[in-house]
Short mmCIF file of C-alpha atoms and ligand atoms in Angstrom, two decimals:
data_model
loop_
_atom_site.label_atom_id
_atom_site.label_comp_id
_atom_site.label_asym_id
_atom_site.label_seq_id
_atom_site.Cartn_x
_atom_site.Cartn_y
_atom_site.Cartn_z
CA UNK A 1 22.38 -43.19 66.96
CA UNK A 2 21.26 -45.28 70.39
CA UNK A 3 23.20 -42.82 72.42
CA UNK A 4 21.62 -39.77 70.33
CA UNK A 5 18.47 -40.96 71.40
CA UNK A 6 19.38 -41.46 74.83
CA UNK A 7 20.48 -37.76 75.27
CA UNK A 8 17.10 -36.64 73.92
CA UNK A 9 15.16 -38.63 76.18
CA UNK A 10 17.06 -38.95 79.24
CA UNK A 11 15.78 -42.74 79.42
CA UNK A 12 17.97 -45.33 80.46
CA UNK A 13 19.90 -46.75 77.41
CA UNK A 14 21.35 -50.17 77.16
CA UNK A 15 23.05 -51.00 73.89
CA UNK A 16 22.65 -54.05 71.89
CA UNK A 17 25.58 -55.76 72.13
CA UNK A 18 24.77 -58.74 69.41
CA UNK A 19 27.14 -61.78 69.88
CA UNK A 20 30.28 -59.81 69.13
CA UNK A 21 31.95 -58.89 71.99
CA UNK A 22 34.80 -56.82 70.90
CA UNK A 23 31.56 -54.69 69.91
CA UNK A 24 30.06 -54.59 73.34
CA UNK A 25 33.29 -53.41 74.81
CA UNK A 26 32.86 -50.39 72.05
CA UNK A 27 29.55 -50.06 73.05
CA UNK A 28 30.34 -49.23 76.60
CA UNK A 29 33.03 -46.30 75.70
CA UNK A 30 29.81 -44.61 74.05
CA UNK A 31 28.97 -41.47 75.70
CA UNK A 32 25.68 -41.85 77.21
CA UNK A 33 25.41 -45.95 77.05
CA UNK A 34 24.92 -47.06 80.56
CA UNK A 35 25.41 -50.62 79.76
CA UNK A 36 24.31 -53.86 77.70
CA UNK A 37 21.84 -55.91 76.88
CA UNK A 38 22.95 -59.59 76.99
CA UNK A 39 19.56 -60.66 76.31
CA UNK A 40 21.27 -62.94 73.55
CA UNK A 41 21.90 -66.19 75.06
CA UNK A 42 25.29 -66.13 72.46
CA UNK A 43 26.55 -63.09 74.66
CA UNK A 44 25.43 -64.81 77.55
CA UNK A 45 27.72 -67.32 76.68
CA UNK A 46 30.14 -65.43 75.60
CA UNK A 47 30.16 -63.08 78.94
CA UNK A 48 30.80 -65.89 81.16
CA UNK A 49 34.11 -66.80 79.48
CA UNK A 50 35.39 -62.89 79.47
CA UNK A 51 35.51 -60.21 82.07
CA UNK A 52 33.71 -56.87 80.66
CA UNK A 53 34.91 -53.64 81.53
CA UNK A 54 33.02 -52.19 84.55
CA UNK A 55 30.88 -55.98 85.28
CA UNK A 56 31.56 -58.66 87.64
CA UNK A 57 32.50 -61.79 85.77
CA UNK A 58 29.08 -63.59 84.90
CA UNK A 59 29.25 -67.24 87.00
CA UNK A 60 26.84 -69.73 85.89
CA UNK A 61 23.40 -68.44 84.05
CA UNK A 62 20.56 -70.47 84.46
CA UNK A 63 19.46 -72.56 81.34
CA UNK A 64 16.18 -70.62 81.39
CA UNK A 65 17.98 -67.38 81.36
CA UNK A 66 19.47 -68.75 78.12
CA UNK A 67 16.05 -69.92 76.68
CA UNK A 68 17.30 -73.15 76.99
CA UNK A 69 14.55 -76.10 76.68
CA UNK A 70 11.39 -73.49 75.65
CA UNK A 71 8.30 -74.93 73.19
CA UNK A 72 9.24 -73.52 69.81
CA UNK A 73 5.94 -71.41 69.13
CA UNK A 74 3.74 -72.69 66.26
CA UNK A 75 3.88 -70.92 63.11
CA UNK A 76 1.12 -68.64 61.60
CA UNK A 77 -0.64 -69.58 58.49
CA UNK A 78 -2.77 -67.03 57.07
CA UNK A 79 -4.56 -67.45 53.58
CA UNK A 80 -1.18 -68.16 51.34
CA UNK A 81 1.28 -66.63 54.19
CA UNK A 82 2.91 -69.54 56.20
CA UNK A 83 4.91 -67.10 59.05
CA UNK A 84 7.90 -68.07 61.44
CA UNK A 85 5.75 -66.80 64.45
CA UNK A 86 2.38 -66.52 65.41
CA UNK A 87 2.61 -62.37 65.88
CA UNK A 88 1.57 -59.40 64.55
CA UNK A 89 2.31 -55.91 64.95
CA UNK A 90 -0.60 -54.12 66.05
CA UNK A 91 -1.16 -50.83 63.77
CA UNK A 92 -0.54 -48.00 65.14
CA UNK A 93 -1.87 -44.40 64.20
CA UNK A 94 -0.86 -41.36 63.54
CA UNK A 95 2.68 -42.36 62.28
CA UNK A 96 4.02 -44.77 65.63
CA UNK A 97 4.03 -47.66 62.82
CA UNK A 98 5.05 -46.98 59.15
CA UNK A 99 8.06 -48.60 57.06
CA UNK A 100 10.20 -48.45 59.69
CA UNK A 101 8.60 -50.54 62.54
CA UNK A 102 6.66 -52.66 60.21
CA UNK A 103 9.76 -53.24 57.96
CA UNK A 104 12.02 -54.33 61.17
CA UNK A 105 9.24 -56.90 62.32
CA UNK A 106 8.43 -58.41 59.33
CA UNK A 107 12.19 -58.84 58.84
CA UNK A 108 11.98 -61.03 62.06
CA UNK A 109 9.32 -63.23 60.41
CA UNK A 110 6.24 -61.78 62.41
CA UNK A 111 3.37 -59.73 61.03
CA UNK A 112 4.62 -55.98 60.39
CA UNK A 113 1.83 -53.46 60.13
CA UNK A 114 1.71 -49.78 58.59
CA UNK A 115 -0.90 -47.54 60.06
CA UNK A 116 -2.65 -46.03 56.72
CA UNK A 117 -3.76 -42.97 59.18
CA UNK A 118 -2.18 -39.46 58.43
CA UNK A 119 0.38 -40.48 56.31
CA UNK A 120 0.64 -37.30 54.27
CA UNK A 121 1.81 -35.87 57.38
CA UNK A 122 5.23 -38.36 56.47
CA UNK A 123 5.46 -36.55 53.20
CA UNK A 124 4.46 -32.80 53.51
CA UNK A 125 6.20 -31.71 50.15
CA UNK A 126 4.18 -34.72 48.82
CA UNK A 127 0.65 -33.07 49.60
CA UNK A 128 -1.26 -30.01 49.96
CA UNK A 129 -1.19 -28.29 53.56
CA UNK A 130 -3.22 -25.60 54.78
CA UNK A 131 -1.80 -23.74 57.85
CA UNK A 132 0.53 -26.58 58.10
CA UNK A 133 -2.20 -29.22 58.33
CA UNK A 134 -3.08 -31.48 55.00
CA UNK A 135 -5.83 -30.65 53.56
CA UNK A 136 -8.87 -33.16 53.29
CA UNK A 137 -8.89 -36.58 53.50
CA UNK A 138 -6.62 -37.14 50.28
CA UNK A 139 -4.21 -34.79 51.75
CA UNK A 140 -4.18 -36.36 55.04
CA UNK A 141 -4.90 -40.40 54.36
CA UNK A 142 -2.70 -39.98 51.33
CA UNK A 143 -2.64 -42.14 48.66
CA UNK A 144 0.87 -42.08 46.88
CA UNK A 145 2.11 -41.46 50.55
CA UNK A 146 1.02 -44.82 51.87
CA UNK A 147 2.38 -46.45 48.87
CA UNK A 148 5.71 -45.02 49.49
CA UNK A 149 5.72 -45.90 53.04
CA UNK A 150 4.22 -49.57 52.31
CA UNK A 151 7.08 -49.77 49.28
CA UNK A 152 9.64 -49.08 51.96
CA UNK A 153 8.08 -51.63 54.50
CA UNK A 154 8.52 -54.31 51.95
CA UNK A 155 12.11 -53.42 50.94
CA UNK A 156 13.11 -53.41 54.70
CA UNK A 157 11.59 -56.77 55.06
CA UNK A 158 14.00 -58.45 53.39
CA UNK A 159 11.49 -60.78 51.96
CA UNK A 160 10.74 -62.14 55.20
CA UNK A 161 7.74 -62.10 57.07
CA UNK A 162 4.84 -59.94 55.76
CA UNK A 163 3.55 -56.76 55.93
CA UNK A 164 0.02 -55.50 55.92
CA UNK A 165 -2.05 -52.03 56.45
CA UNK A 166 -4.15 -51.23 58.83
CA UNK A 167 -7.15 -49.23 58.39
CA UNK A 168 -9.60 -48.07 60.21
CA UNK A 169 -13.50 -48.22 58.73
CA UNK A 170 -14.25 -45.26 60.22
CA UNK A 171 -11.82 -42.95 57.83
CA UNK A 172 -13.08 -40.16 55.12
CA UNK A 173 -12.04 -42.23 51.52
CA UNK A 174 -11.60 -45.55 53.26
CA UNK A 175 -12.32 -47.48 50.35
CA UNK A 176 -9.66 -45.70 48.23
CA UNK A 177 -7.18 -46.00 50.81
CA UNK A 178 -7.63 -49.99 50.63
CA UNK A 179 -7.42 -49.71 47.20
CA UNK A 180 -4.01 -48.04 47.03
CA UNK A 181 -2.56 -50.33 49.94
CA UNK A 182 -4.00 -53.41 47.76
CA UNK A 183 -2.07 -51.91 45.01
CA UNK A 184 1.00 -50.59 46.75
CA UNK A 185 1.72 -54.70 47.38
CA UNK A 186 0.54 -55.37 51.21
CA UNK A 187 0.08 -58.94 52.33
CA UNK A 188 -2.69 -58.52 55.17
CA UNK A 189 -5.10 -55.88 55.71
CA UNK A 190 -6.37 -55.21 58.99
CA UNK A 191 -9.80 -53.01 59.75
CA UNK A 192 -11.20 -52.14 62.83
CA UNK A 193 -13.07 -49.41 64.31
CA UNK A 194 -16.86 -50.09 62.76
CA UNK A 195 -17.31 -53.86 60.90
CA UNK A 196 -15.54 -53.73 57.13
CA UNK A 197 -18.74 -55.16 55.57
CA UNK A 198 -17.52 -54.21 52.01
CA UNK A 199 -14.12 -54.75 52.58
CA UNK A 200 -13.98 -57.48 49.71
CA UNK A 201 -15.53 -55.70 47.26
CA UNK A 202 -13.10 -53.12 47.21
CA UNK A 203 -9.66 -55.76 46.59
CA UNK A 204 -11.82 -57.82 44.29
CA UNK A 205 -9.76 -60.61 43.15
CA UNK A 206 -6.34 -59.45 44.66
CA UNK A 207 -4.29 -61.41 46.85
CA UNK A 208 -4.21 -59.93 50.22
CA UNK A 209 -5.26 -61.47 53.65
CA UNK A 210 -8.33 -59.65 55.35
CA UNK A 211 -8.71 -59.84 58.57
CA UNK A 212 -11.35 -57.69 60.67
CA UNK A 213 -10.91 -56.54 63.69
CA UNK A 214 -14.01 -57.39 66.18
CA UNK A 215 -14.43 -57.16 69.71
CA UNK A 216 -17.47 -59.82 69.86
CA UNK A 217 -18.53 -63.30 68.80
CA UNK A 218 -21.58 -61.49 67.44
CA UNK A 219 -19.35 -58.88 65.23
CA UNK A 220 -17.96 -61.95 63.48
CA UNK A 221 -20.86 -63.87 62.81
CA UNK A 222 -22.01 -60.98 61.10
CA UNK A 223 -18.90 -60.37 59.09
CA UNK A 224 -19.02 -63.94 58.18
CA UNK A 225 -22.63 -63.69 56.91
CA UNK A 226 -22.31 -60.81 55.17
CA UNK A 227 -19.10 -61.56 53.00
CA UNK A 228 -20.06 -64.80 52.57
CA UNK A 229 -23.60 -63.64 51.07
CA UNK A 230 -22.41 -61.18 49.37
CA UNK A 231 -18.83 -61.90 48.03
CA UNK A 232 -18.50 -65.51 48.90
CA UNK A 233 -15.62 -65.25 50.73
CA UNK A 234 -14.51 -65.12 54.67
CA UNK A 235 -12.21 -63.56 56.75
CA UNK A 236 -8.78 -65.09 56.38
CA UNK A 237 -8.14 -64.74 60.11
CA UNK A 238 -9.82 -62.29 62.67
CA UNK A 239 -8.37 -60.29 64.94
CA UNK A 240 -9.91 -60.11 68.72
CA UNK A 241 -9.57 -56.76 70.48
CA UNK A 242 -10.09 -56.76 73.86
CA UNK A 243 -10.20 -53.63 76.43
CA UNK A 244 -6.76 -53.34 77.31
CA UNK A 245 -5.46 -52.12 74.12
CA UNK A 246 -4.30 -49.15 72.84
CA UNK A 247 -6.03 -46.37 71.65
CA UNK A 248 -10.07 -46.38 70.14
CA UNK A 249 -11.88 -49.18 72.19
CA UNK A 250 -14.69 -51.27 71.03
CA UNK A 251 -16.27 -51.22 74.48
CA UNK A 252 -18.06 -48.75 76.75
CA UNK A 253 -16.31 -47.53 79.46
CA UNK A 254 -18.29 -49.66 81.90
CA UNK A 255 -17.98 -52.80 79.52
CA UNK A 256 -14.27 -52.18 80.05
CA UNK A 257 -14.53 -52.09 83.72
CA UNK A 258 -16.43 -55.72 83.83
CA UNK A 259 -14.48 -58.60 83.73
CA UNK A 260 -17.22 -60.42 81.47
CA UNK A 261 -15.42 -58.57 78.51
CA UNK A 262 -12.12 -59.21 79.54
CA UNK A 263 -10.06 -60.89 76.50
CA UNK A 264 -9.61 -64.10 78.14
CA UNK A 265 -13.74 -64.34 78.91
CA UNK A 266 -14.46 -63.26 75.23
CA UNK A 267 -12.01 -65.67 73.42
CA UNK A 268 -14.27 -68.60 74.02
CA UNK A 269 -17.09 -67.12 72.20
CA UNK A 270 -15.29 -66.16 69.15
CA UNK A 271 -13.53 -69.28 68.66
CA UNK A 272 -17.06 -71.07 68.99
CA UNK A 273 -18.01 -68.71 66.31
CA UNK A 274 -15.30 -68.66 64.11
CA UNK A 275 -15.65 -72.81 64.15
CA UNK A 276 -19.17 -72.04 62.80
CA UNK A 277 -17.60 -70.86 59.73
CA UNK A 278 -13.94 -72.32 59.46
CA UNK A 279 -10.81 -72.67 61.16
CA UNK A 280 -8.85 -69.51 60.42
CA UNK A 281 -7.07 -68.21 62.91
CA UNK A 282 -8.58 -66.09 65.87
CA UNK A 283 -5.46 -63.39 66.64
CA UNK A 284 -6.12 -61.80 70.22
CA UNK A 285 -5.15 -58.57 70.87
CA UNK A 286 -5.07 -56.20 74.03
CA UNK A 287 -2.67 -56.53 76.54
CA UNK A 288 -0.22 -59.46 75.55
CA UNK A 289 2.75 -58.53 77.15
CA UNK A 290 5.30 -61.78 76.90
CA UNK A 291 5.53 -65.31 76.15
CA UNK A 292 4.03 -66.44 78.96
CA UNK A 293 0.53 -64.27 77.73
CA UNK A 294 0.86 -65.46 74.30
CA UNK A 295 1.48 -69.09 75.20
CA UNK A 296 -1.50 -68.98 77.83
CA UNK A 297 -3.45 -67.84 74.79
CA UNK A 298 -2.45 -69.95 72.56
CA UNK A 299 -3.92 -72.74 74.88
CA UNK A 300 -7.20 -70.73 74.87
CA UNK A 301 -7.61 -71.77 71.38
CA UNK A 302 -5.75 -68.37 69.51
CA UNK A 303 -4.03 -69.03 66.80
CA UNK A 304 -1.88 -66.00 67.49
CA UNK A 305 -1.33 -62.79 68.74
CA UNK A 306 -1.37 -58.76 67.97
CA UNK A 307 0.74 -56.98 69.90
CA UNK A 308 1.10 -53.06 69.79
CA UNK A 309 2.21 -51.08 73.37
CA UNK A 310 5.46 -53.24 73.52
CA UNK A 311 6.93 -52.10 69.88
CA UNK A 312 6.91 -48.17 70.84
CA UNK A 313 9.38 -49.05 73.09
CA UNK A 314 12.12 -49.96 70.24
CA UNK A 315 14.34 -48.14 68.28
CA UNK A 316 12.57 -48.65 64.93
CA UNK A 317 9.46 -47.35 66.14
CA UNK A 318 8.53 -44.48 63.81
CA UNK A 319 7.39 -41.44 66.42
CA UNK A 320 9.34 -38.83 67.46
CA UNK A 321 11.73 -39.99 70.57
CA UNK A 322 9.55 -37.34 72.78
CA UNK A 323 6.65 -40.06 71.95
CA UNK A 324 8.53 -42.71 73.38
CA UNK A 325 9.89 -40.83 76.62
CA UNK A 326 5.94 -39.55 77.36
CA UNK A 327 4.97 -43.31 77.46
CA UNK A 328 7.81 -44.90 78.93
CA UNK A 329 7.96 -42.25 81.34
CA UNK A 330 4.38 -42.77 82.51
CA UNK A 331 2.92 -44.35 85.71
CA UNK A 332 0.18 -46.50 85.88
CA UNK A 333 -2.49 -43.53 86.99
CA UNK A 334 -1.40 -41.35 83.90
CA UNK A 335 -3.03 -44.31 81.40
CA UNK A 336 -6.46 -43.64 81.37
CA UNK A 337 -9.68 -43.84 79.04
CA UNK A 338 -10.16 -40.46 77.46
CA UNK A 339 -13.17 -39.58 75.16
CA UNK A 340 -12.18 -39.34 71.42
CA UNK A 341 -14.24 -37.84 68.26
CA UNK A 342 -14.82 -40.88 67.12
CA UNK A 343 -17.10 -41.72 69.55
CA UNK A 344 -15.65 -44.85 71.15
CA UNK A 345 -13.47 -44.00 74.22
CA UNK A 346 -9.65 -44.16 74.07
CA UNK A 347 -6.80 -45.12 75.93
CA UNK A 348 -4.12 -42.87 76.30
CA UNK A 349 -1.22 -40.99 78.49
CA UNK A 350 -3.54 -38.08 80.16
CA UNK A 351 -0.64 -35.50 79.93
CA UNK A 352 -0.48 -31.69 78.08
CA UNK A 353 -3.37 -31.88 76.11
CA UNK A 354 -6.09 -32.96 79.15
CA UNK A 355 -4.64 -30.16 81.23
CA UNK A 356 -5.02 -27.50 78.83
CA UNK A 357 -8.22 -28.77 77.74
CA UNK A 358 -9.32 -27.81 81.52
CA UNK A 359 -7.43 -24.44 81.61
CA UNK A 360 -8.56 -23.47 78.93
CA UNK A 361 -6.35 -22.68 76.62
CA UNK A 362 -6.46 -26.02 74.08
CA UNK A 363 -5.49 -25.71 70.46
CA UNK A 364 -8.11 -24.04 68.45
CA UNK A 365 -10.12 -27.34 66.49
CA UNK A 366 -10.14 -25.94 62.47
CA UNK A 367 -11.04 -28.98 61.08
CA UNK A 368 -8.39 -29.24 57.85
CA UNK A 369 -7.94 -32.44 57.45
CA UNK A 370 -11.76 -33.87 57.57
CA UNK A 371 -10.58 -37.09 58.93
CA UNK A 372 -13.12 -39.81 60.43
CA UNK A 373 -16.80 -39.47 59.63
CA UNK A 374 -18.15 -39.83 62.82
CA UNK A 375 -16.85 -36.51 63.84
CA UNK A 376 -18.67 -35.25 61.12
CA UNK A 377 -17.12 -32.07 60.49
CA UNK A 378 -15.92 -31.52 63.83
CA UNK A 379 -18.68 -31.50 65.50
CA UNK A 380 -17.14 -34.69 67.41
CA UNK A 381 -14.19 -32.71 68.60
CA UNK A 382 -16.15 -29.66 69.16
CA UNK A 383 -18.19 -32.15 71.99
CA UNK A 384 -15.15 -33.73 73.18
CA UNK A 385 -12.88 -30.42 72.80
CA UNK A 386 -10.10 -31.46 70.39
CA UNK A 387 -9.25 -32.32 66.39
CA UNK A 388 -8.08 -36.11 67.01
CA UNK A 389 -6.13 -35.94 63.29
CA UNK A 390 -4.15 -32.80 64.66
CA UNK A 391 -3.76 -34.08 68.26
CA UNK A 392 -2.45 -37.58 67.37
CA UNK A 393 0.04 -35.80 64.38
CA UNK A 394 1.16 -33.75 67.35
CA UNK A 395 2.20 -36.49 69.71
CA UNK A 396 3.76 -38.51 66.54
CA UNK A 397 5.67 -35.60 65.96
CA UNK A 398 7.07 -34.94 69.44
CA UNK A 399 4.64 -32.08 70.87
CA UNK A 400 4.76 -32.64 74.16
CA UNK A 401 1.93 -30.14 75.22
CA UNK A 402 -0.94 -30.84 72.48
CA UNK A 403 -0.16 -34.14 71.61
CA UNK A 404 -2.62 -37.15 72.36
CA UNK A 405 -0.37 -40.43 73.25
CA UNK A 406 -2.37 -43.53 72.87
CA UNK A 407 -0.52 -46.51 74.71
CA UNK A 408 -2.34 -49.61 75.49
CA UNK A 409 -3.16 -50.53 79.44
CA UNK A 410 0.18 -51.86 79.89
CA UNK A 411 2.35 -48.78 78.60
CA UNK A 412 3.71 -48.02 82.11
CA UNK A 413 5.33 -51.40 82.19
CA UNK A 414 7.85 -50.05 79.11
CA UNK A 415 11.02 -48.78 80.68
CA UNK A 416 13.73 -48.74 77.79
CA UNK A 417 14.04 -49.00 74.59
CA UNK A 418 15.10 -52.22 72.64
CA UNK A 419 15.68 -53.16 69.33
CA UNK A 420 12.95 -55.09 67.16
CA UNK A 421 15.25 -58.09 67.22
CA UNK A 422 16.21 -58.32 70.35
CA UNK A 423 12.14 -57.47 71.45
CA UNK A 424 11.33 -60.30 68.99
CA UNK A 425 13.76 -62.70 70.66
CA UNK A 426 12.65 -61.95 73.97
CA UNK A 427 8.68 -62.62 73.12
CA UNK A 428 9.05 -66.04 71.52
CA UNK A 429 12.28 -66.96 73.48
CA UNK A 430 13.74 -67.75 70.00
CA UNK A 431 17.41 -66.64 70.05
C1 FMN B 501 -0.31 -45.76 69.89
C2 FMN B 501 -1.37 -46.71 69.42
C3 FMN B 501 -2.08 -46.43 68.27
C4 FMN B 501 -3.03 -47.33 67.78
N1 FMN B 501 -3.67 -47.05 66.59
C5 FMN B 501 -4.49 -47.96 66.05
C6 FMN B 501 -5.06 -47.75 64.77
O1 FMN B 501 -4.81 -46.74 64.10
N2 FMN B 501 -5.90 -48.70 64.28
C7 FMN B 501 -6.20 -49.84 64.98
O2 FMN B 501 -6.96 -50.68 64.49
N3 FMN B 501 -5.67 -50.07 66.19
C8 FMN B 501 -4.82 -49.17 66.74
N4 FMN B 501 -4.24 -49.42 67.95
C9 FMN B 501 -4.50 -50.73 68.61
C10 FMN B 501 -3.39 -51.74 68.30
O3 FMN B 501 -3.30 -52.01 66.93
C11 FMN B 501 -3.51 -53.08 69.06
O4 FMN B 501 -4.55 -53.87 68.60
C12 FMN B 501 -3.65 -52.95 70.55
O5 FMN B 501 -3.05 -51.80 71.07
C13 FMN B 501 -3.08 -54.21 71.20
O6 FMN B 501 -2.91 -54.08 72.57
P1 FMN B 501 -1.48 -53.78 73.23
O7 FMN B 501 -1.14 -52.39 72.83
O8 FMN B 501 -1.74 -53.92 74.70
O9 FMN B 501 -0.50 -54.77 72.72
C14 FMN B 501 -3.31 -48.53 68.48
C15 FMN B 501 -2.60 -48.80 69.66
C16 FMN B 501 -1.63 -47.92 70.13
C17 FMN B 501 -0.88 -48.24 71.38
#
């Protein structure tokens, strides 16, 4: 399978060799497998004792190389989850996390999180299409759909970790769609994109986490009053997104451009705020590349982090392998803000889609699926000049030329693809 991929994409490939090493040597006879990763300190070891076909004979590694003598990170409590590690997948929509992303990280003991976007698109026979599009928000945010994928999540999990939904406010038949994750058995759910001010009234007494997503001290002071007014209740951690993240942005353009609302200048704030209320945990997001960003966080006064850009780069990730090769292919001048539907600007790979867009010949927007409300109808998309349901399903799906690739600020820095695990180790140097 890692060498199938390889041939697709024409990206570098560098199998996981685990701690076996009779396995790595395997590895390397695989057609396409340009070498190994001997991330794992165990191999590390192991390679120094044993000459590997086609490498010098590792001398001594350093002990830092080996994650020798690193801080254990401190574990994440949320509500009635007590985690391994303070990190959460970010959600990611159309399709780039469903059961099998979220099910891998979970199974390392972080936070795994399906997207609750487009998810009849995972099941066609499962819903009702029109010219190959579902039809309507039930068709396209379906219901039996996420619970299949959430179901699937949980099984992969292994019992370990948790997983959780994330779901954007902004959605046609949002409150049904928390109602069928609630039911379908997720842990956490996470809601951006507007402020969830009725989130708890729709999972009543159930026992999931909620944590908003916010991108101000002010958004969760108002969150706080309002649930606590009107449901007695508070968010059982919040989630911080800051400008360099992936996809819809809670900021202006020119907000994202002043370093006043950079992550690190708005975690301050929030924490003061959140202190006003309790001491759940603050989760920053945006950005947050490797230990040393989530331990300099962690000092800041997070309680943990969300990380997103750095899982499409893994094998697990759920979008097509053409999905992974746009963004790890990209440059640093390719990842720019584009406007979206939605009405919040987004961050993506400016690739097909922009350059038909100003040739004119862009997909035709039809409207099908009826998918956020502040399009209203497509009247967003007409303004903006494409359907974001049919452009994100595209890009999911591997259409290179009228897909929309979201990737967070940092998606040029991706350059192979890694297993969850071995990603996992890597970010809390836990081997
Ligand atoms: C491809 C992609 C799709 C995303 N889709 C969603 C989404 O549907 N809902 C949401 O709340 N956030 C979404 N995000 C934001 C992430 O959940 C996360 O908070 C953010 O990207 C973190 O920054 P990072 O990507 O630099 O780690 C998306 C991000 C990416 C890269």
């Amino acid at each position: 399978m890692p060498a199938e991929i390889h041939r697709r994409t024409g990206l570098p490939l560098l199998a996981e060799a685990e701690k076996d090493l009779a396995r790595a040597k395997e590895l390397l006879q695989i057609e396409g497998v340009k070498g190994l990763q001997l991330r794992s300190p165990l191999l590390l070891h192991a390679a120094a004792a044993v000459e590997l076909p086609g490498f010098s004979k590792l001398a001594s590694i350093p002990s830092v190389v080996l994650g020798e003598g690193v801080k254990p990170l401190p574990r994440l409590k949320i509500r009635n989850l007590d985690l391994p590690y303070p990190i959460i997948q970010g959600g990611m929509g159309v399709g780039v996390s469903w059961e099998g992303l979220a099910g891998a990280v979970a199974r390392t003991g972080c936070v795994g999180i399906v997207s609750a976007i487009g998810t009849g698109n995972h099941f066609p026979d499962m819903v009702e299409l029109r010219q190959g599009r579902p039809l309507g928000p039930e068709n396209l945010n379906n219901s039996e759909a996420l619970a299949r994928i959430v179901k699937e999540a949980i099984r992969r999990s292994e019992g370990k970790g948790a997983v959780g939904v994330n779901i954007l406010c902004a959605i046609q038949g949002y409150e049904r769609v928390v109602r069928a994750s609630v039911d379908a058995g997720a842990q956490l759910i996470i809601s951006g994109a507007g402020l969830p001010l009725n989130l708890p009234g729709y999972v009543g007494d159930a026992d999931v986490a909620l944590l908003p997503i916010v991108s101000s001290a002010r958004a969760l002071g108002l969150i706080c009053k309002t649930w606590q007014r009107k449901f007695n209740r508070l968010p059982d951690a919040v989630v911080l997104e800051g400008p360099e993240s992936g996809g819809h942005q809670g900021f202006s353009a020119e907000q994202i451009a002043d370093p006043a609302f950079s992550l690190e200048a708005l975690l301050g704030p929030v924490v003061e705020e959140r202190n006003k209320w309790g001491d759940f945990p603050v989760i920053v997001a945006g950005g947050v590349w490797d230990r040393a960003d989530i331990d300099r966080f962690l000092a800041l006064g997070a309680g943990g982090v969300q990380i997103a850009t750095r899982f499409i780069g893994t094998l697990e990730c759920d979008a097509d392998a053409n999905f992974k090769e746009v963004i790890l292919k990209a440059e640093k001048k390719d990842i720019q803000l584009v406007k979206s539907p939605v009405g919040m600007p987004g961050r993506a790979v400016v690739a097909g889609l922009q350059a038909s867009m100003l040739d004119g010949t862009a997909p035709k927007i039809r409207c099908i699926s009826d998918c956020v409300s502040p399009c209203e109808h497509g009247v967003g998309a007409r303004e903006v000049g494409y359907c974001i349901a049919d452009r994100l399903e595209d890009a999911r799906s591997g259409k290179k030329a009228t897909g929309l690739f979201f990737t967070g600020s940092n998606g040029w820095k991706l350059k192979e693809l890694v297993s969850v695990r071995e990603l996992v180790a890597e970010l809390t140097q836990d081997f």
